[in-house]
XYZ file of C-alpha atoms in Angstrom:
591
model
C 38.458 5.022 -8.409
C 42.405 5.015 -9.821
C 41.225 8.367 -11.372
C 39.866 9.784 -8.172
C 43.328 8.700 -6.806
C 45.581 10.254 -9.521
C 43.572 12.930 -10.423
C 41.589 14.130 -7.084
C 40.820 17.164 -9.449
C 38.575 15.278 -11.990
C 36.356 13.430 -9.094
C 33.463 16.012 -9.608
C 33.060 15.486 -13.064
C 33.903 11.527 -12.744
C 31.082 11.225 -10.404
C 28.516 13.334 -12.153
C 29.356 11.185 -15.482
C 28.638 8.444 -13.607
C 25.062 9.876 -11.737
C 24.131 10.361 -15.389
C 24.270 7.183 -16.465
C 22.694 6.130 -13.770
C 19.639 7.876 -14.577
C 19.853 7.168 -18.225
C 20.628 3.634 -17.643
C 17.248 3.738 -15.238
C 15.190 5.635 -17.523
C 16.406 2.786 -20.309
C 14.878 -0.198 -17.668
C 11.895 2.167 -17.618
C 10.873 2.300 -20.998
C 11.459 -1.210 -21.020
C 9.056 -1.873 -17.217
C 6.692 0.019 -19.403
C 6.434 -1.625 -22.596
C 5.821 -5.031 -20.784
C 3.825 -3.004 -18.305
C 1.378 -2.114 -21.334
C 1.970 -5.965 -22.727
C -0.053 -7.054 -19.636
C -2.896 -4.661 -19.515
C -3.705 -6.085 -22.889
C -3.037 -9.185 -22.598
C -5.376 -9.576 -19.458
C -7.826 -7.023 -20.931
C -8.434 -9.209 -24.272
C -8.628 -12.542 -21.869
C -10.903 -10.729 -19.861
C -13.707 -10.311 -22.634
C -13.026 -12.805 -24.579
C -14.685 -15.175 -21.074
C -17.492 -12.197 -21.164
C -18.298 -12.954 -24.579
C -18.029 -16.659 -24.111
C -19.280 -17.476 -20.848
C -22.290 -14.531 -21.662
C -23.025 -15.354 -25.043
C -21.650 -13.588 -27.300
C -25.147 -12.098 -29.044
C -25.804 -10.855 -25.410
C -22.594 -8.688 -24.483
C -21.261 -5.435 -26.452
C -17.376 -6.877 -27.366
C -17.378 -8.586 -24.376
C -18.628 -5.322 -22.207
C -21.497 -6.533 -18.748
C -21.971 -2.756 -16.981
C -23.051 -1.239 -20.173
C -26.565 -3.666 -20.588
C -29.565 -3.421 -19.502
C -30.717 -7.457 -19.339
C -29.026 -10.431 -19.680
C -30.584 -14.004 -19.533
C -31.110 -14.752 -15.683
C -29.826 -18.386 -15.732
C -26.639 -17.620 -17.736
C -26.344 -15.206 -15.369
C -26.566 -16.847 -12.665
C -24.853 -19.893 -13.685
C -21.514 -18.750 -14.571
C -21.257 -16.306 -11.427
C -22.226 -19.493 -9.649
C -19.706 -22.124 -11.401
C -17.138 -19.308 -12.056
C -17.149 -19.026 -8.115
C -16.258 -22.942 -7.339
C -13.663 -23.005 -10.292
C -12.198 -19.856 -8.375
C -12.374 -21.614 -4.762
C -10.733 -24.997 -6.520
C -8.248 -22.816 -7.905
C -7.452 -20.937 -4.463
C -7.303 -25.042 -3.247
C -4.657 -26.066 -5.470
C -2.274 -22.506 -5.404
C -2.485 -22.739 -1.772
C -0.439 -26.047 -1.800
C 1.944 -23.876 -4.308
C 2.149 -20.693 -2.909
C 1.637 -20.756 0.624
C 2.868 -17.583 1.515
C 0.465 -14.350 1.142
C 1.556 -12.400 -1.988
C 3.194 -9.065 -1.698
C 0.992 -6.700 -3.456
C 3.030 -3.009 -5.101
C 2.401 -1.208 -2.109
C 3.719 -3.498 0.921
C 6.178 -4.237 -1.266
C 8.191 -0.919 -1.708
C 7.347 -0.507 1.622
C 8.438 -3.022 3.377
C 10.637 -4.917 1.214
C 12.211 -2.883 -1.276
C 10.792 -3.364 -4.063
C 10.947 -6.928 -4.329
C 8.266 -8.744 -5.237
C 7.575 -12.623 -6.942
C 6.755 -13.295 -9.682
C 4.966 -16.505 -9.617
C 2.605 -15.050 -6.459
C 1.782 -12.496 -8.720
C 0.942 -14.576 -11.668
C -1.475 -16.565 -9.752
C -3.056 -13.111 -8.619
C -3.483 -12.213 -11.955
C -4.679 -15.343 -12.936
C -7.110 -15.193 -10.376
C -8.198 -10.994 -11.079
C -9.438 -12.508 -14.574
C -11.277 -15.334 -13.388
C -13.084 -13.505 -10.936
C -13.925 -10.385 -13.451
C -13.938 -12.710 -16.220
C -17.290 -14.593 -14.828
C -18.625 -11.065 -13.404
C -17.709 -10.504 -10.472
C -18.149 -7.111 -8.967
C -14.507 -5.812 -8.912
C -11.796 -4.105 -11.241
C -8.814 -5.448 -13.122
C -6.412 -3.183 -11.497
C -5.512 -5.437 -8.952
C -4.441 -7.798 -11.730
C -2.336 -5.187 -13.721
C -0.256 -3.466 -11.248
C 0.508 -6.833 -9.390
C 1.727 -8.640 -12.000
C 3.025 -5.687 -14.073
C 4.880 -4.235 -11.013
C 6.492 -7.841 -10.123
C 7.728 -7.646 -13.921
C 8.654 -4.721 -13.291
C 11.050 -5.869 -9.483
C 12.316 -8.270 -11.739
C 13.809 -6.921 -14.227
C 15.182 -4.511 -11.830
C 16.573 -7.036 -9.671
C 17.687 -8.824 -13.004
C 20.037 -5.758 -13.196
C 21.377 -5.482 -9.598
C 19.348 -1.619 -10.063
C 19.541 0.181 -6.142
C 17.684 -0.180 -3.278
C 15.876 2.615 -4.307
C 16.271 2.150 -7.923
C 13.948 -0.857 -7.579
C 11.253 0.703 -5.537
C 10.673 3.458 -8.665
C 10.853 0.909 -11.102
C 7.855 -0.778 -9.112
C 5.898 2.254 -8.932
C 6.865 3.054 -12.791
C 5.663 -0.804 -13.708
C 2.307 0.043 -11.930
C 1.549 3.480 -13.085
C 2.072 2.458 -16.446
C 0.003 -0.927 -16.335
C -3.036 2.414 -15.120
C -1.828 4.826 -17.918
C -2.022 2.013 -20.493
C -5.781 0.622 -18.726
C -7.085 4.148 -19.278
C -5.218 5.675 -22.006
C -4.458 8.053 -19.261
C -0.165 8.808 -19.400
C 0.287 11.263 -16.571
C -3.220 9.775 -14.300
C -0.575 6.439 -14.454
C 2.224 8.397 -13.386
C 0.906 10.149 -10.545
C -0.897 6.786 -9.298
C 2.994 5.643 -9.406
C 3.993 8.661 -7.517
C 1.005 8.650 -4.901
C 0.404 5.143 -4.259
C 3.529 2.721 -4.927
C 6.666 4.806 -4.879
C 5.098 6.952 -1.892
C 6.713 9.980 -2.616
C 7.382 12.718 -5.522
C 11.254 13.469 -6.625
C 12.472 14.925 -9.188
C 15.359 12.249 -9.655
C 12.018 9.166 -9.985
C 10.181 11.954 -12.116
C 12.035 11.023 -15.464
C 11.664 6.755 -15.600
C 7.865 6.748 -14.168
C 7.256 9.355 -17.063
C 9.189 7.152 -19.602
C 7.474 4.193 -18.465
C 3.874 5.892 -18.256
C 4.102 6.550 -22.174
C 6.036 3.921 -23.365
C 2.698 1.253 -21.579
C 0.382 3.901 -23.346
C 1.922 3.648 -26.425
C 2.672 -0.268 -26.564
C -1.350 -0.421 -25.989
C -2.046 1.716 -28.699
C 0.389 -0.655 -30.769
C -1.869 -3.658 -30.138
C -5.360 -1.384 -30.546
C -6.313 -1.152 -26.736
C -7.875 2.543 -26.442
C -10.391 2.618 -24.216
C -12.728 5.252 -25.630
C -12.841 8.139 -23.701
C -16.578 9.177 -21.323
C -18.851 11.917 -23.364
C -20.095 13.891 -21.732
C -22.573 16.984 -21.829
C -21.081 20.080 -20.850
C -21.224 20.758 -17.496
C -20.687 23.947 -16.774
C -18.245 25.560 -14.787
C -17.582 26.231 -11.317
C -19.044 29.359 -9.612
C -19.666 30.722 -5.734
C -23.266 29.654 -5.463
C -21.583 26.349 -7.119
C -19.133 25.893 -4.462
C -21.896 24.447 -1.257
C -22.726 21.997 -3.714
C -19.196 21.257 -4.451
C -18.200 21.008 -0.414
C -21.742 18.872 0.292
C -21.857 16.287 -2.553
C -17.279 15.294 -1.645
C -18.120 14.756 2.130
C -21.013 12.764 1.713
C -19.294 10.895 -1.521
C -16.353 10.312 0.698
C -18.931 9.047 3.423
C -20.132 6.518 1.333
C -16.766 5.231 0.665
C -16.302 4.394 4.047
C -19.610 3.055 4.636
C -18.391 0.793 1.453
C -15.256 -0.110 2.786
C -16.466 -0.691 6.437
C -19.209 -3.038 4.393
C -16.683 -5.130 2.548
C -14.626 -5.942 5.964
C -17.955 -7.183 7.332
C -19.163 -8.751 4.084
C -15.355 -10.526 4.979
C -16.087 -11.680 8.041
C -19.500 -13.206 7.423
C -18.468 -14.911 5.012
C -15.385 -16.133 7.015
C -18.477 -17.558 9.670
C -20.213 -19.347 6.671
C -19.583 -23.268 7.806
C -18.930 -25.472 4.752
C -15.866 -25.743 3.011
C -13.790 -22.541 2.165
C -13.156 -23.062 -1.707
C -17.146 -22.931 -1.842
C -17.670 -19.486 -0.343
C -17.114 -17.824 -3.922
C -19.816 -19.917 -5.214
C -21.991 -18.812 -2.381
C -21.076 -14.984 -3.134
C -21.376 -15.659 -6.927
C -24.803 -16.274 -6.650
C -25.730 -13.986 -4.610
C -24.023 -11.441 -6.868
C -25.769 -13.137 -10.027
C -29.104 -12.556 -7.770
C -28.019 -8.441 -7.831
C -27.518 -8.859 -11.647
C -30.837 -9.969 -12.670
C -32.473 -6.835 -10.904
C -29.425 -5.138 -13.213
C -26.501 -6.351 -15.272
C -24.326 -3.221 -14.556
C -23.513 -3.953 -11.047
C -21.247 -7.086 -13.158
C -17.837 -6.134 -13.676
C -16.017 -2.649 -13.315
C -18.677 -0.887 -14.229
C -16.714 0.902 -17.194
C -19.308 1.198 -20.049
C -22.612 1.657 -17.246
C -20.407 4.948 -16.007
C -20.519 6.093 -19.612
C -24.288 5.603 -19.139
C -24.546 7.809 -16.219
C -22.716 10.845 -17.719
C -24.675 9.802 -21.557
C -27.883 11.335 -18.857
C -30.387 7.732 -19.257
C -30.471 6.964 -15.854
C -33.094 9.264 -13.500
C -32.130 10.085 -9.704
C -34.531 7.066 -8.255
C -32.768 4.907 -10.628
C -28.780 6.306 -9.467
C -30.375 5.545 -5.936
C -31.145 1.918 -6.630
C -27.952 0.811 -8.987
C -25.602 2.696 -6.579
C -27.166 0.302 -3.254
C -27.062 -2.639 -5.842
C -23.192 -2.191 -7.311
C -22.232 -1.920 -4.209
C -23.357 -4.412 -2.524
C -22.403 -7.068 -5.322
C -18.716 -4.968 -4.349
C -18.731 -6.137 -1.131
C -20.245 -9.253 -1.641
C -17.877 -10.370 -4.575
C -14.441 -9.461 -2.423
C -15.899 -10.561 0.510
C -16.356 -13.662 -1.004
C -13.545 -14.749 -2.425
C -13.387 -12.667 -5.567
C -9.912 -11.399 -6.307
C -9.566 -8.124 -7.718
C -10.271 -4.039 -6.574
C -12.038 -1.152 -5.954
C -10.833 1.252 -8.345
C -12.562 0.845 -11.863
C -15.902 0.365 -9.104
C -15.375 3.548 -7.544
C -15.248 5.268 -10.595
C -18.687 3.953 -11.322
C -19.675 3.981 -7.717
C -18.787 7.585 -7.037
C -21.206 8.846 -10.687
C -24.497 7.643 -9.193
C -23.556 8.765 -5.660
C -23.137 12.267 -7.251
C -25.929 11.828 -9.125
C -27.889 10.821 -6.095
C -26.769 13.852 -3.717
C -27.134 16.466 -6.591
C -30.830 15.390 -7.132
C -31.217 15.793 -3.390
C -29.420 19.369 -3.006
C -31.834 20.022 -5.989
C -34.816 19.113 -3.995
C -33.699 20.992 -1.294
C -33.424 24.140 -3.386
C -29.707 24.138 -2.986
C -28.031 22.842 -5.718
C -26.695 25.383 -8.187
C -24.632 22.861 -10.651
C -25.702 20.630 -13.603
C -26.185 16.621 -12.974
C -22.786 15.723 -15.170
C -20.949 18.595 -12.565
C -22.072 16.634 -9.616
C -21.925 13.393 -11.131
C -17.917 14.022 -11.889
C -17.712 15.824 -8.728
C -19.127 12.495 -6.906
C -16.794 10.107 -9.290
C -13.457 12.471 -8.189
C -14.765 12.241 -4.367
C -15.405 8.599 -4.283
C -12.343 7.698 -6.222
C -10.055 9.433 -3.803
C -11.830 8.452 -0.940
C -11.232 4.524 -1.905
C -8.331 4.782 -3.888
C -6.307 7.505 -1.438
C -4.605 9.137 -4.695
C -6.290 13.131 -4.975
C -3.697 14.060 -8.096
C -4.181 11.229 -9.928
C -7.797 11.094 -10.076
C -8.013 15.056 -10.690
C -5.345 14.304 -13.792
C -7.440 10.828 -14.244
C -11.209 12.716 -14.573
C -9.292 15.246 -17.321
C -7.789 12.720 -19.349
C -11.172 10.534 -20.003
C -13.481 13.439 -20.295
C -11.585 16.231 -21.933
C -13.580 18.362 -20.426
C -11.478 21.420 -18.200
C -14.111 23.551 -17.501
C -14.897 22.051 -13.876
C -11.275 20.857 -12.742
C -11.340 23.447 -9.832
C -14.629 21.549 -9.002
C -12.798 17.962 -9.630
C -9.671 19.293 -7.072
C -11.903 20.815 -4.497
C -14.433 17.516 -4.235
C -10.584 15.532 -3.803
C -9.365 17.666 -1.531
C -12.403 17.425 0.506
C -12.729 14.284 0.367
C -9.690 12.936 1.324
C -9.165 14.682 4.170
C -12.586 13.613 5.112
C -11.490 9.916 5.190
C -8.250 10.901 6.891
C -10.151 12.743 9.558
C -13.158 10.137 10.119
C -11.674 6.841 8.891
C -7.947 6.860 8.411
C -7.172 4.728 6.148
C -8.052 4.353 1.656
C -8.939 0.705 0.903
C -5.201 -0.782 0.598
C -3.714 0.632 3.686
C -6.834 -0.315 5.903
C -6.596 -3.813 4.089
C -2.861 -3.532 5.209
C -4.468 -2.231 9.040
C -6.646 -5.255 9.379
C -3.354 -7.925 8.828
C -1.976 -6.496 11.453
C 0.745 -3.765 9.538
C 0.977 -0.706 10.493
C 2.071 0.685 6.642
C 0.091 4.323 5.545
C 1.256 4.488 2.611
C 3.751 2.684 0.023
C 6.863 5.386 1.709
C 9.927 3.122 2.290
C 9.698 1.772 6.249
C 11.961 -1.772 5.764
C 15.433 0.165 6.869
C 13.220 0.573 9.992
C 12.235 -2.823 9.897
C 15.952 -4.339 9.734
C 17.775 -1.683 11.754
C 16.740 -3.385 14.981
C 18.452 -4.202 18.216
C 20.955 -6.967 17.162
C 22.478 -4.556 14.565
C 23.345 -2.346 17.050
C 23.910 -3.651 20.634
C 27.470 -4.103 21.599
C 28.582 -7.471 22.561
C 30.720 -7.082 25.188
C 28.901 -6.629 28.852
C 30.866 -6.115 32.097
C 28.853 -8.653 34.257
C 28.823 -10.044 38.161
C 26.583 -11.766 40.543
C 24.233 -10.015 42.009
C 24.956 -11.114 45.105
C 28.788 -9.902 45.045
C 29.754 -7.523 47.945
C 29.777 -3.908 47.559
C 33.474 -3.101 48.543
C 34.559 -6.514 46.045
C 32.754 -4.631 43.144
C 34.195 -0.903 44.049
C 37.558 -2.392 43.978
C 37.040 -4.623 40.474
C 35.537 -1.779 38.961
C 37.452 1.261 39.910
C 36.303 4.517 38.029
C 37.542 4.783 34.073
C 37.077 0.618 33.917
C 33.384 0.417 32.693
C 30.332 2.107 32.790
C 28.015 0.043 33.455
C 27.859 -3.611 35.115
C 25.414 -5.485 34.518
C 24.291 -8.211 37.891
C 23.325 -11.607 36.426
C 22.263 -14.314 39.772
C 23.152 -17.650 39.532
C 21.611 -18.980 37.121
C 22.961 -17.039 34.870
C 19.939 -14.714 34.511
C 19.861 -10.765 34.083
C 18.754 -9.145 37.266
C 18.859 -5.478 37.182
C 22.198 -2.606 36.702
C 24.590 -0.798 38.206
C 26.390 2.306 37.252
C 29.987 2.678 38.193
C 29.899 6.252 38.856
C 27.140 5.797 41.175
C 29.141 2.735 42.903
C 32.081 4.419 43.540
C 29.898 7.351 44.823
C 28.900 5.037 47.855
C 30.662 4.434 51.234
C 32.316 0.689 50.892
C 30.129 -2.207 52.948
C 29.831 -5.535 52.552
C 25.912 -5.018 51.642
C 25.188 -6.898 47.995
C 25.824 -4.988 44.636
C 21.931 -5.182 44.487
C 20.572 -3.082 46.625
C 22.493 -0.191 43.856
C 20.237 -2.242 41.149
C 18.247 -0.491 38.578
C 16.541 -1.606 35.934
C 15.573 -4.897 36.695
C 12.113 -5.055 34.605
C 13.412 -2.628 31.823
C 14.905 -5.214 28.741
C 15.682 -5.462 24.692
C 15.635 -7.688 23.115
C 17.505 -8.223 19.513
C 14.631 -7.986 17.025
C 13.164 -4.919 18.426
C 13.475 -2.074 15.982
C 15.204 1.227 16.334
C 11.649 2.868 16.495
C 10.728 0.253 19.348
C 13.712 0.437 21.430
C 13.534 4.219 21.472
C 10.388 3.936 22.878
C 11.488 1.625 25.314
C 14.311 4.294 26.444
C 12.022 6.919 26.567
C 9.903 4.892 28.872
C 12.345 3.350 31.370
C 14.007 6.698 31.287
C 17.270 5.266 30.603
C 20.528 5.619 29.130
C 21.819 2.250 28.305
C 19.320 -1.155 28.243
C 20.813 -4.615 28.006
C 19.664 -6.765 25.542
C 18.576 -10.489 26.634
C 17.860 -13.373 24.190
C 14.396 -13.513 25.149
C 12.312 -11.942 28.131
C 11.709 -15.438 29.532
C 15.653 -16.942 29.771
C 17.025 -13.136 30.320
C 20.185 -14.809 29.114
C 21.765 -11.503 28.479
C 23.467 -10.580 24.722
C 24.608 -7.421 24.752
C 23.541 -3.790 25.553
C 22.597 -0.857 23.646
C 22.404 3.033 24.540
C 20.263 5.512 23.845
C 22.723 7.617 22.091
C 23.768 4.969 19.832
C 20.373 4.407 19.035
C 19.003 7.722 17.955
C 22.330 8.122 16.423
C 21.298 5.726 13.804
C 17.815 6.419 13.412
C 18.956 10.363 12.932
C 21.502 8.539 10.233
C 18.880 6.262 8.613
C 16.625 9.252 8.287
C 18.929 11.578 7.217
C 19.741 9.095 4.379
C 16.081 8.391 3.680
C 15.617 12.045 3.250
C 18.166 12.242 0.847
C 16.827 9.521 -1.163
C 13.217 11.051 -1.490
C 15.126 14.520 -2.200
C 17.186 13.184 -5.215
C 20.626 14.147 -3.511
C 23.939 12.901 -5.220
C 25.209 9.831 -3.584
C 22.161 9.082 -1.268
C 22.449 5.518 -1.990
C 25.480 5.152 -3.024
């Protein structure tokens, strides 16, 4: 700062050097965060696969993978899932005493809390996810991966006291690195960070997110964690005749995804209504999932290997229809009964089944002009985008998983159509739908926490000119000549707010002995200190007022300040501009 004062001409050069240093430092932290995320993925995956091997019998599983199997001992499946549900329920009861609050996930953390997360809470979530998937619950591990990785990324950023915007980037980079390491897909992991956790793409965040994703995949390779590629037959190329099939399969898959998300909610409601202790409900759900797994083990776990079986061409359309219903029902029961996990991984398997079914239906109607493999790819893209809400993530993931670019145009069209269908008919992805059910107005991870923190208390002016409501007009006119004040707040004998008078209007009427209350306006239009700036602006519009009093609460009506519409709009515009500059990556946006 002293160099700026002595040599003002050097200020731009010094500022550019500072910006470069900040970017390099953020990239270094992103590399560390990515490496930690990759290690978390390796650790969680290894523990989970080991649980599969031990609980279901090493001779019965393929290196711990369950969903690719065609048979498992029925008694073992029922026993493991039921006892696993009991263990999960008791685990939740014990840790509810330690963690009474609801854990904050990465999307919510970036949207409302500036990227701040609790490592302890996230560790408990990760353990619950490992138990849920380890005993065969029909959910994926992505919730555990991203939760603990993002929390550690947040903790590292807080330890080095990075700025709010940089902390949000680190949280997104950590989650993206975890997804990239899980799928051996760094580009998909990076887009996952941008679309789901950060909420926007900017050149400033590109470097740290990309570095974190590469570091996560690199650490996973270092420990020998390299998920096998999905081997698919040649799906052909998209032709104009096949475009109709792409549209139909995409829309039908999106509608199926909406049905799955809705059924998850209804299943949760049903389990809440069940009598008995809460800790026993996961056991009931586990027993039901076990019964479905007896029919076919592909409903267990996330469904990675089962997806490969579909692409190998070993599933007939009728089998695909049955497995689609079984897997969707098992996932709904697992989540609804209290198993912890997500639908990211499961949506890939559900999508391949849906695409196979709808492709066969179009072929039966004489309308299909794409191969069964292409139908499975289209359904996979559409279903996953509908549930996860990230089109570019899924397009890149399919390219990196399969190595096939011949159907990239079709999968891209499927992703776009699916996204439009869900937004038009449902309005939410699975994550944002869960927020909506909790009463949170979060549509994405875009930072709206500043809007909640910018409340009326921070904007109001505490000095208020008040007078009793029964004071005669002529006396008030003498006390408040033009220029002395703009507004006068009227109070009753108990000091409660009863209205507001404009001084210019007051001086425009003839002097009289009538009470000043005759000129009062906005008797029932008031603000409270905790209202956000957006809520305050909406109240100004409804009341058609240019200023409103701030009361402690609507019952006491004790005046604590006053706020003008002009000042609220100016502060709102300033924060929006700051947010825009941050998204654009302009220098000094968060200084």
